[in-house]
Coordinates of C-alpha atoms and ligand atoms in Angstrom, one line a residue:
M1038 CA 59.1 12.3 -13.2
Q1039 CA 59.9 10.3 -10.1
Q1040 CA 56.3 9.0 -9.1
F1041 CA 56.6 5.3 -7.9
D1042 CA 57.0 4.0 -4.7
I1043 CA 58.5 0.7 -5.3
G1044 CA 60.0 -1.0 -8.3
I1045 CA 59.8 -4.6 -8.9
V1046 CA 62.3 -6.6 -11.0
G1047 CA 60.9 -10.0 -12.0
L1048 CA 57.1 -10.2 -13.0
G1049 CA 56.6 -14.0 -12.6
V1050 CA 54.3 -15.8 -10.2
M1051 CA 55.5 -13.9 -7.1
G1052 CA 56.6 -10.5 -8.6
E1053 CA 53.4 -9.7 -10.6
N1054 CA 51.3 -10.9 -7.6
L1055 CA 53.3 -8.8 -5.0
A1056 CA 53.0 -5.8 -7.4
L1057 CA 49.2 -6.1 -7.6
N1058 CA 49.3 -6.2 -3.8
F1059 CA 51.1 -3.1 -3.5
E1060 CA 49.0 -1.4 -5.8
R1061 CA 45.7 -2.6 -4.2
N1062 CA 47.4 -1.1 -0.9
G1063 CA 47.6 2.3 -2.5
F1064 CA 51.4 2.4 -3.6
A1065 CA 52.3 3.3 -7.1
V1066 CA 54.3 0.3 -8.4
A1067 CA 56.6 -0.1 -11.5
G1068 CA 57.9 -3.3 -12.8
F1069 CA 60.3 -4.8 -15.1
D1070 CA 61.2 -8.3 -16.5
Q1071 CA 63.6 -9.3 -19.1
E1072 CA 60.7 -11.0 -20.9
P1073 CA 58.4 -8.6 -22.8
S1074 CA 55.5 -11.1 -22.4
K1075 CA 55.6 -10.7 -18.8
R1076 CA 55.6 -7.1 -19.0
E1077 CA 52.6 -7.0 -21.1
S1078 CA 50.6 -9.5 -18.9
F1079 CA 51.5 -7.2 -15.9
T1080 CA 50.3 -4.1 -17.6
A1081 CA 47.0 -6.0 -18.6
R1082 CA 46.4 -7.1 -14.9
A1083 CA 47.5 -3.7 -13.1
S1084 CA 45.3 -0.8 -13.2
K1085 CA 47.9 2.2 -12.7
A1086 CA 51.1 0.1 -12.3
R1087 CA 53.4 0.7 -15.2
A1088 CA 55.9 -1.8 -16.7
A1089 CA 59.2 -0.2 -17.5
R1090 CA 61.2 -1.6 -20.6
S1091 CA 64.6 -1.3 -19.0
L1092 CA 66.2 -1.3 -15.4
E1093 CA 67.3 2.3 -16.1
E1094 CA 63.7 3.4 -16.8
L1095 CA 62.4 1.5 -13.9
V1096 CA 64.9 3.3 -11.6
A1097 CA 64.3 6.5 -13.2
G1098 CA 60.8 6.7 -12.1
L1099 CA 61.3 5.9 -8.3
R1100 CA 60.9 8.2 -5.6
T1101 CA 63.8 8.7 -3.4
P1102 CA 65.0 6.9 -1.3
R1103 CA 64.4 4.3 -4.0
R1104 CA 62.9 0.8 -3.2
V1105 CA 63.7 -2.0 -5.5
L1106 CA 62.3 -5.5 -4.9
I1107 CA 64.0 -8.3 -6.8
M1108 CA 61.7 -11.4 -7.4
V1109 CA 64.0 -13.5 -9.8
P1110 CA 65.0 -17.2 -9.4
A1111 CA 67.6 -17.3 -6.7
G1112 CA 71.1 -17.6 -7.7
A1113 CA 73.0 -16.0 -10.7
A1114 CA 69.9 -14.1 -12.0
V1115 CA 69.9 -12.1 -8.6
D1116 CA 73.6 -11.2 -9.2
A1117 CA 72.9 -10.1 -12.6
V1118 CA 70.1 -7.8 -11.6
I1119 CA 72.1 -6.2 -8.9
A1120 CA 75.1 -5.7 -11.1
G1121 CA 72.5 -4.0 -13.4
L1122 CA 71.0 -2.0 -10.6
A1123 CA 73.9 -0.7 -8.4
P1124 CA 75.3 1.7 -11.0
L1125 CA 71.8 3.3 -11.2
L1126 CA 71.0 3.7 -7.5
Q1127 CA 72.6 5.8 -4.6
A1128 CA 73.5 5.8 -1.0
G1129 CA 70.3 5.3 1.2
D1130 CA 68.2 3.5 -1.5
V1131 CA 67.1 -0.1 -0.9
V1132 CA 67.2 -3.4 -2.6
I1133 CA 65.3 -6.2 -1.4
D1134 CA 65.9 -9.7 -2.6
G1135 CA 62.5 -11.5 -2.0
G1136 CA 63.4 -14.9 -3.5
N1137 CA 64.4 -18.2 -1.7
T1138 CA 68.0 -17.1 -1.6
L1139 CA 70.6 -18.9 0.3
F1140 CA 71.3 -16.9 3.3
S1141 CA 75.2 -16.7 2.9
D1142 CA 74.8 -15.3 -0.6
T1143 CA 72.7 -12.4 0.8
Q1144 CA 75.4 -11.8 3.2
R1145 CA 77.9 -11.9 0.5
R1146 CA 76.0 -9.4 -1.6
A1147 CA 75.4 -7.1 1.3
L1148 CA 79.2 -7.0 1.8
A1149 CA 79.8 -6.1 -1.7
L1150 CA 77.3 -3.4 -1.8
E1151 CA 78.3 -2.0 1.5
D1152 CA 80.9 0.6 0.1
T1153 CA 78.0 2.1 -2.1
G1154 CA 75.8 2.9 0.8
I1155 CA 73.0 0.9 -0.9
L1156 CA 71.0 -0.7 1.8
Y1157 CA 70.6 -4.4 0.9
V1158 CA 67.9 -6.6 2.5
G1159 CA 67.1 -10.3 2.1
A1160 CA 63.5 -10.9 2.7
G1161 CA 61.9 -14.3 3.0
V1162 CA 58.5 -14.3 1.5
S1163 CA 55.8 -17.0 1.7
G1164 CA 52.5 -17.8 0.7
G1165 CA 52.8 -18.6 -3.0
E1166 CA 50.9 -17.1 -5.7
E1167 CA 47.6 -16.3 -3.9
G1168 CA 49.7 -15.3 -0.6
A1169 CA 51.8 -12.8 -2.8
L1170 CA 48.3 -11.4 -4.0
R1171 CA 46.4 -11.3 -1.0
G1172 CA 48.8 -11.0 1.7
P1173 CA 52.1 -13.1 2.1
A1174 CA 54.3 -13.5 5.3
L1175 CA 57.3 -11.5 5.1
M1176 CA 60.6 -12.3 6.8
P1177 CA 62.9 -9.3 6.1
G1178 CA 66.5 -8.9 7.4
G1179 CA 69.7 -6.9 6.5
H1180 CA 70.9 -3.5 6.7
P1181 CA 69.1 -2.4 9.8
Q1182 CA 68.8 1.4 8.4
A1183 CA 66.4 -0.1 5.5
W1184 CA 63.8 -1.2 7.7
P1185 CA 62.1 2.1 8.4
V1186 CA 62.3 2.9 4.7
I1187 CA 60.4 -0.3 3.7
R1188 CA 58.5 -1.3 7.0
P1189 CA 55.2 0.9 6.0
L1190 CA 55.0 -0.8 2.7
L1191 CA 55.8 -4.4 3.7
Q1192 CA 53.4 -4.3 6.4
A1193 CA 50.7 -2.9 4.4
I1194 CA 50.7 -5.8 2.0
A1195 CA 51.6 -8.6 4.5
A1196 CA 48.8 -11.0 5.7
K1197 CA 47.3 -10.0 9.0
A1198 CA 46.9 -12.6 11.8
D1199 CA 43.6 -12.6 13.9
D1200 CA 44.7 -10.0 16.2
G1201 CA 45.2 -7.8 13.3
E1202 CA 49.0 -7.9 13.5
P1203 CA 51.2 -7.7 10.2
C1204 CA 52.8 -10.9 9.5
C1205 CA 55.8 -9.0 8.7
D1206 CA 58.6 -8.1 11.1
W1207 CA 62.2 -7.5 11.1
M1208 CA 64.3 -10.6 11.8
G1209 CA 67.7 -9.1 12.2
P1210 CA 70.8 -8.0 10.3
G1211 CA 72.7 -9.8 7.7
G1212 CA 71.1 -13.0 6.0
A1213 CA 68.8 -13.4 9.1
G1214 CA 65.7 -13.2 6.9
H1215 CA 66.6 -15.5 4.4
F1216 CA 67.7 -17.9 6.9
V1217 CA 64.5 -17.7 8.7
K1218 CA 62.5 -18.2 5.5
M1219 CA 64.9 -21.2 4.7
V1220 CA 63.8 -22.8 8.1
H1221 CA 60.3 -21.9 7.4
N1222 CA 60.7 -24.2 4.2
G1223 CA 62.4 -26.9 6.2
I1224 CA 59.5 -27.1 8.5
E1225 CA 57.2 -26.9 5.4
Y1226 CA 58.9 -29.9 3.7
A1227 CA 58.4 -31.8 7.3
D1228 CA 54.9 -30.9 7.8
M1229 CA 54.1 -31.8 4.1
Q1230 CA 55.9 -35.1 4.3
I1231 CA 54.0 -36.1 7.6
I1232 CA 50.6 -35.3 5.8
C1233 CA 51.7 -37.5 3.0
E1234 CA 52.5 -40.1 5.3
S1235 CA 49.1 -39.9 7.1
Y1236 CA 47.4 -39.9 3.7
W1237 CA 49.7 -43.1 2.8
L1238 CA 48.8 -45.0 5.8
M1239 CA 45.1 -44.3 5.1
H1240 CA 45.4 -45.5 1.5
S1241 CA 47.6 -48.4 2.0
L1242 CA 46.7 -49.6 5.7
L1243 CA 42.9 -49.0 5.5
G1244 CA 42.3 -49.1 1.8
M1245 CA 40.5 -45.6 2.0
K1246 CA 39.5 -43.6 -1.1
P1247 CA 40.7 -40.1 -1.7
A1248 CA 37.2 -38.7 -1.2
D1249 CA 36.8 -40.5 2.0
M1250 CA 40.3 -39.2 3.1
S1251 CA 39.4 -35.7 1.9
G1252 CA 36.6 -35.6 4.7
V1253 CA 39.0 -36.8 7.3
F1254 CA 41.5 -34.0 6.5
A1255 CA 38.4 -31.3 6.5
R1256 CA 37.4 -32.9 10.0
W1257 CA 41.0 -32.5 11.2
N1258 CA 41.0 -29.0 10.1
G1259 CA 38.7 -28.4 12.6
T1260 CA 40.9 -29.5 15.4
E1261 CA 44.4 -28.5 17.0
L1262 CA 45.7 -29.5 13.3
E1263 CA 43.9 -26.5 11.6
S1264 CA 46.4 -25.5 9.0
Y1265 CA 46.7 -24.2 5.4
L1266 CA 48.5 -27.5 4.6
I1267 CA 45.7 -29.7 6.2
A1268 CA 43.1 -27.6 4.2
I1269 CA 44.5 -27.7 0.7
T1270 CA 45.1 -31.7 1.3
S1271 CA 41.6 -31.9 1.7
D1272 CA 40.9 -29.8 -1.5
I1273 CA 43.4 -31.9 -3.4
L1274 CA 41.8 -35.2 -2.4
A1275 CA 38.6 -34.2 -3.5
R1276 CA 39.3 -33.1 -6.8
V1277 CA 38.5 -35.6 -9.8
D1278 CA 40.4 -35.6 -13.0
E1279 CA 38.3 -34.3 -15.8
D1280 CA 40.2 -36.4 -18.4
S1281 CA 40.0 -39.8 -16.7
G1282 CA 37.2 -39.3 -14.0
Q1283 CA 39.5 -40.7 -11.4
P1284 CA 40.6 -38.7 -8.3
L1285 CA 43.3 -36.3 -9.6
V1286 CA 45.7 -37.3 -7.0
D1287 CA 45.8 -40.9 -8.3
M1288 CA 46.8 -39.6 -11.8
I1289 CA 49.9 -37.7 -10.6
L1290 CA 53.2 -39.5 -10.9
D1291 CA 54.7 -40.1 -7.4
T1292 CA 58.1 -38.4 -8.0
A1293 CA 58.6 -35.3 -5.8
E1294 CA 60.8 -32.4 -7.0
Q1295 CA 62.4 -29.7 -5.1
K1296 CA 64.4 -26.3 -5.6
G1297 CA 66.7 -26.6 -2.7
T1298 CA 65.6 -24.8 0.6
G1299 CA 64.8 -28.2 2.4
K1300 CA 68.2 -29.3 1.4
W1301 CA 70.1 -26.3 2.4
A1302 CA 68.2 -26.4 5.9
S1303 CA 69.5 -30.1 6.3
Q1304 CA 72.7 -29.1 5.2
L1305 CA 73.2 -26.3 7.5
A1306 CA 71.7 -28.6 10.3
L1307 CA 74.5 -30.9 9.7
D1308 CA 77.0 -27.9 9.5
M1309 CA 76.0 -26.5 12.7
G1310 CA 75.6 -29.8 14.5
V1311 CA 71.9 -29.3 15.1
T1312 CA 69.6 -32.3 15.3
A1313 CA 67.0 -31.8 12.5
P1314 CA 66.3 -35.5 11.3
T1315 CA 62.5 -34.8 10.4
I1316 CA 63.5 -32.1 8.1
A1317 CA 66.3 -34.1 6.4
D1318 CA 64.1 -37.2 6.1
A1319 CA 61.5 -35.1 4.3
V1320 CA 64.2 -34.2 1.8
F1321 CA 65.5 -37.8 1.5
A1322 CA 61.7 -38.7 0.9
R1323 CA 61.6 -36.7 -2.0
T1324 CA 64.9 -38.0 -3.3
V1325 CA 63.8 -41.9 -3.0
S1326 CA 60.5 -40.9 -4.7
A1327 CA 62.5 -39.4 -7.5
V1328 CA 64.0 -42.8 -8.3
K1329 CA 60.8 -44.2 -9.6
D1330 CA 62.4 -46.8 -11.9
E1331 CA 64.8 -48.1 -9.4
R1332 CA 61.8 -48.7 -6.9
V1333 CA 59.7 -50.2 -9.3
A1334 CA 62.5 -52.8 -10.1
A1335 CA 63.3 -53.3 -6.6
A1336 CA 59.6 -54.1 -5.6
D1337 CA 60.3 -57.3 -7.5
I1338 CA 63.2 -58.3 -5.6
L1339 CA 62.9 -57.0 -2.0
K1340 CA 60.5 -58.8 0.3
G1341 CA 58.4 -57.2 2.9
P1342 CA 55.4 -58.2 5.3
R1343 CA 52.2 -59.2 3.7
R1344 CA 49.5 -58.4 6.5
R1345 CA 46.2 -56.9 6.6
F1346 CA 45.3 -54.3 9.1
E1347 CA 43.3 -55.8 12.0
G1348 CA 42.0 -53.3 14.4
D1349 CA 39.5 -50.5 14.9
R1350 CA 39.7 -48.4 11.9
E1351 CA 38.2 -45.1 13.2
A1352 CA 40.6 -45.3 16.3
F1353 CA 43.4 -45.9 14.0
I1354 CA 42.3 -42.7 12.2
E1355 CA 42.4 -41.0 15.2
K1356 CA 45.8 -42.2 16.2
I1357 CA 47.1 -41.1 12.8
R1358 CA 45.9 -37.5 13.8
R1359 CA 47.3 -37.3 17.0
A1360 CA 50.7 -38.8 15.7
L1361 CA 50.4 -36.1 13.1
L1362 CA 50.3 -33.4 15.7
A1363 CA 53.2 -34.8 17.8
A1364 CA 55.3 -35.2 14.6
K1365 CA 54.5 -31.8 13.5
I1366 CA 55.8 -30.3 16.8
C1367 CA 58.9 -32.2 16.5
A1368 CA 59.4 -30.6 13.0
Y1369 CA 58.9 -27.2 14.6
A1370 CA 61.1 -27.9 17.6
Q1371 CA 64.1 -29.1 15.0
G1372 CA 63.4 -25.8 13.1
F1373 CA 63.5 -23.5 16.1
Q1374 CA 66.8 -25.4 17.4
L1375 CA 68.1 -24.6 13.8
L1376 CA 67.4 -20.9 14.3
R1377 CA 68.7 -21.0 17.8
A1378 CA 72.0 -22.4 16.6
A1379 CA 72.3 -19.8 13.7
D1380 CA 71.3 -17.0 16.1
Q1381 CA 74.3 -18.0 18.5
E1382 CA 76.6 -18.4 15.6
H1383 CA 75.6 -14.8 13.7
Q1384 CA 74.6 -13.0 16.6
W1385 CA 71.4 -11.8 14.8
G1386 CA 69.3 -11.4 18.0
L1387 CA 66.5 -13.4 16.5
Q1388 CA 63.2 -13.3 18.4
F1389 CA 61.8 -16.7 18.2
G1390 CA 58.1 -15.5 19.5
A1391 CA 58.1 -12.8 16.8
I1392 CA 58.8 -15.6 14.2
A1393 CA 56.3 -17.5 15.3
S1394 CA 54.0 -14.4 15.2
V1395 CA 54.9 -13.9 11.6
W1396 CA 54.2 -17.3 10.6
R1397 CA 50.7 -17.3 12.0
A1398 CA 49.0 -16.1 8.6
G1399 CA 49.9 -15.7 4.9
C1400 CA 52.6 -18.3 4.8
I1401 CA 52.5 -22.0 3.7
I1402 CA 52.9 -23.3 7.1
R1403 CA 50.5 -21.1 8.9
A1404 CA 48.7 -23.3 11.5
K1405 CA 46.7 -22.9 14.7
L1406 CA 49.8 -24.6 16.5
L1407 CA 51.8 -21.3 15.9
Q1408 CA 49.7 -19.9 18.8
D1409 CA 51.1 -22.4 21.2
I1410 CA 54.4 -21.8 19.9
R1411 CA 54.2 -18.1 20.1
A1412 CA 53.0 -18.5 23.6
A1413 CA 56.0 -21.0 24.5
F1414 CA 58.5 -18.4 23.5
G1415 CA 56.3 -15.6 25.3
R1416 CA 56.9 -17.7 28.6
D1417 CA 60.5 -18.1 27.8
A1418 CA 62.3 -16.1 25.0
Q1419 CA 65.3 -18.3 25.5
L1420 CA 63.5 -21.7 25.4
V1421 CA 66.1 -24.3 24.9
N1422 CA 63.9 -26.6 23.0
L1423 CA 60.3 -26.2 22.0
L1424 CA 59.7 -29.8 23.3
V1425 CA 60.4 -28.8 27.1
D1426 CA 57.9 -26.0 27.2
P1427 CA 55.3 -27.1 29.8
H1428 CA 52.3 -26.9 27.5
I1429 CA 54.0 -28.3 24.6
A1430 CA 55.6 -31.3 26.6
Q1431 CA 52.1 -31.9 27.9
V1432 CA 50.6 -32.2 24.2
M1433 CA 53.5 -34.4 23.2
A1434 CA 52.9 -36.6 26.5
D1435 CA 49.2 -36.9 25.4
C1436 CA 50.1 -37.9 21.6
E1437 CA 53.2 -39.9 22.1
Q1438 CA 51.7 -43.1 22.4
D1439 CA 49.7 -42.5 19.2
L1440 CA 53.0 -41.7 17.4
R1441 CA 54.5 -44.8 18.7
E1442 CA 51.4 -47.2 17.6
V1443 CA 51.3 -45.4 14.1
V1444 CA 55.2 -46.1 13.6
A1445 CA 54.9 -49.6 15.0
A1446 CA 51.8 -50.3 12.5
A1447 CA 53.7 -49.0 9.6
A1448 CA 56.7 -50.9 10.1
L1449 CA 54.9 -54.3 10.9
H1450 CA 52.9 -53.7 7.5
G1451 CA 56.1 -52.5 5.6
I1452 CA 54.8 -49.1 4.9
A1453 CA 57.5 -46.4 4.5
V1454 CA 56.9 -43.4 7.1
P1455 CA 60.4 -41.7 7.6
A1456 CA 59.2 -38.6 8.9
F1457 CA 57.2 -40.1 11.4
M1458 CA 59.8 -42.5 12.4
S1459 CA 62.6 -39.8 12.6
A1460 CA 60.2 -37.5 14.7
L1461 CA 59.5 -40.3 17.1
A1462 CA 63.3 -41.1 17.3
Y1463 CA 64.0 -37.4 17.7
Y1464 CA 61.6 -37.3 20.6
D1465 CA 62.9 -40.3 22.4
A1466 CA 66.7 -39.4 21.8
Y1467 CA 66.1 -35.9 23.2
R1468 CA 64.3 -37.1 26.4
S1469 CA 67.0 -39.8 27.0
P1470 CA 69.4 -38.9 29.9
R1471 CA 71.6 -41.7 28.7
L1472 CA 72.3 -42.8 24.9
P1473 CA 74.8 -45.3 23.7
A1474 CA 77.2 -42.8 22.8
N1475 CA 79.6 -44.0 25.3
L1476 CA 80.0 -47.2 23.2
L1477 CA 80.6 -45.1 20.3
Q1478 CA 83.3 -43.1 22.0
A1479 CA 84.9 -46.2 23.1
Q1480 CA 84.8 -47.4 19.4
R1481 CA 86.4 -44.3 18.0
D1482 CA 89.1 -44.4 20.6
Y1483 CA 89.7 -48.2 20.0
F1484 CA 90.4 -47.6 16.2
G1485 CA 91.6 -43.9 16.1
A1486 CA 92.8 -43.2 19.7
H1487 CA 90.3 -40.5 19.4
K1488 CA 90.1 -40.2 23.3
Y1489 CA 87.0 -40.1 25.4
R1490 CA 85.9 -38.3 28.6
R1491 CA 84.8 -40.2 31.8
V1492 CA 81.8 -39.9 33.9
D1493 CA 83.5 -39.9 37.2
R1494 CA 86.5 -37.4 36.6
A1495 CA 87.4 -34.5 34.2
G1496 CA 89.9 -34.6 31.6
V1497 CA 90.5 -37.0 28.4
F1498 CA 91.4 -40.4 28.2
H1499 CA 92.8 -43.1 26.0
T1500 CA 92.8 -46.7 26.4
H1501 CA 95.3 -49.2 24.7
W1502 CA 92.2 -51.4 24.0
T1503 CA 94.4 -54.2 22.3
Q1504 CA 96.8 -54.6 25.1
A1505 CA 95.9 -57.3 27.7
E1506 CA 95.0 -56.0 31.3
Ligands
LIG552 N1 56.6 -19.6 -6.5 C1 56.4 -19.7 -5.1 O1 55.3 -20.0 -4.7 C2 57.4 -18.9 -4.4 C3 58.7 -18.4 -5.0 N2 59.5 -17.8 -4.0 C4 60.8 -17.6 -4.8 O2 60.4 -16.1 -5.3 C5 61.4 -16.0 -6.4 C6 60.8 -15.9 -7.7 O3 59.9 -16.9 -7.9 P1 58.7 -17.2 -9.0 O4 58.0 -15.9 -9.1 O5 57.9 -18.2 -8.5 O6 59.7 -17.2 -10.2 P2 59.2 -17.1 -11.9 O7 60.0 -17.9 -12.6 O8 57.6 -17.1 -12.1 O9 59.4 -15.6 -12.1 C7 60.6 -15.1 -12.2 C8 60.7 -14.0 -13.4 O10 61.8 -13.3 -13.2 C9 62.3 -12.9 -14.5 N3 63.8 -12.8 -14.6 C10 64.9 -13.8 -14.4 N4 66.0 -13.2 -14.6 C11 65.8 -11.7 -14.6 C12 66.6 -10.7 -14.9 N5 67.8 -10.6 -14.9 N6 65.8 -9.5 -15.1 C13 64.6 -9.4 -15.2 N7 63.8 -10.4 -15.0 C14 64.3 -11.6 -14.8 C15 62.2 -14.4 -15.2 O11 62.1 -14.1 -16.6 P3 62.3 -15.4 -17.6 O12 61.0 -16.2 -17.3 O13 62.8 -15.0 -19.0 O14 63.6 -16.3 -16.8 C16 60.6 -14.6 -14.9 O15 59.7 -13.8 -15.4 C17 62.4 -17.4 -6.4 O16 63.4 -17.2 -5.7 C18 61.4 -18.3 -5.7 O17 62.3 -19.5 -5.3 C19 59.1 -17.7 -2.8 C20 58.1 -18.0 -2.3 C21 57.1 -18.7 -3.2
LIG553 O1 59.1 -21.0 -1.0 C1 58.0 -21.5 -1.1 C2 57.0 -21.8 -0.2 O2 57.2 -21.4 1.0 C3 58.1 -21.9 -2.4 O3 56.9 -22.7 -2.9 C4 59.2 -23.3 -2.8 O4 59.3 -23.3 -4.2 C5 58.7 -24.6 -2.1 O5 60.0 -25.3 -2.3 P1 60.1 -26.6 -3.1 O6 60.0 -26.1 -4.6 O7 61.4 -27.0 -3.1 O8 59.1 -27.6 -2.8

């Protein structure tokens, strides 16, 4: 009997919780996982949802047009699931990949399914385990005919912003949904890194203990910085390790891992010629953390300053807060630049205000600041850079001196704050009518006859630099 509204393939952290979310919202759900223990735990947690023993059984139980959500690890597993599903489905059925898939893989898969009439969707899903269960932010994109078929279900399970709007909107055709999610994660990487750098400055420069820093982050969460990541940072810093009795954060090895979305965002920024250094530096901050043994050995060889912090500690904590706000804005500016470039290249018709809207709740980067960002794109939907919106530019003007002082203090005390530094460099470069690229062009022309353009007349020019005048 065809009784299920949606089938979910992959009942791991995300798939199982999304299934329970659909069920709570009144939808009949069937799930399948290749791992029998996952099917059992799913059946145990669900009230009416069923675990199928095969893809055939899953598909046979779905109402038409069938809706199948794939929540397996990105890459080969998605291809394997599609290969299993496609022969079982028919034209008009919808397949949604909700994993963190590279957008070009989504475009490739959509193209491969085109002749079958199966409507393929790549949906960004954010919110982690808790978000999946209680209400994630959803960023679907792909075959436009799929949207009316999946919209009622996705908008029902999505987080709701303060104004009641569901944090789920159609991003555009092709790989638009997965591209938007990748940029979300790039911003997530940068935001996490500047929060870590703030913690590290308070630890290294001010000698603060995690419990005290937890209080600082809790206080900050009552300001313009209010966000999920600031809130969880406060919680994390307050947690005591049951085994050692020490703050748990001090017992965690300082080597960061990553699954690839921040790297893709940085690679694509380079490919598209978009300046996104704070996102890239957040990725590099993870890679340098990962070479722990090298860092420990280098610490005995490489010298740095030995200074103590002298100054007003409370005033410096406030400077860090304001630097964090400025750097966070720079990270968002870079993320939206990336979206803008991709939109121009792929003609997706991305609505930047709607994207900011969707990120207001449910997702990992949810933050009060997104209200301002949404308002900025409301004032000018084609805003060339978030930084030049009048309100955002004023916030930057209010905080830029704090960012400078925090970066300067870090540099003078030998504390690595790469994301803060690159945010400041981005801001200064972007607001500079002149940069030293004139000399760079001359160097390129000198050694490679690459030519340059002049400030006083049109055309391209080459100078025989080694010939006497
Ligand atoms: N965890 C998170 O916070 C978030 C994750 N995501 C993305 O969502 C996707 C899923 O993540 P997550 O739930 O954490 O991953 P998990 O590893 O927890 O779950 C994936 C599940 O899919 C199963 N699976 C793998 N291949 C197949 C297959 N061919 N057929 C059926 N089942 C299969 C796995 O089984 P087995 O264990 O046997 O391999 C596993 O049970 C990923 O792309 C991830 O990046 C997105 C947002 C947040
Ligand atoms: O997509 C997510 C949140 O939005 C996932 O949690 C993702 O795993 C985070 O990336 P990484 O594992 O590389 O830190």
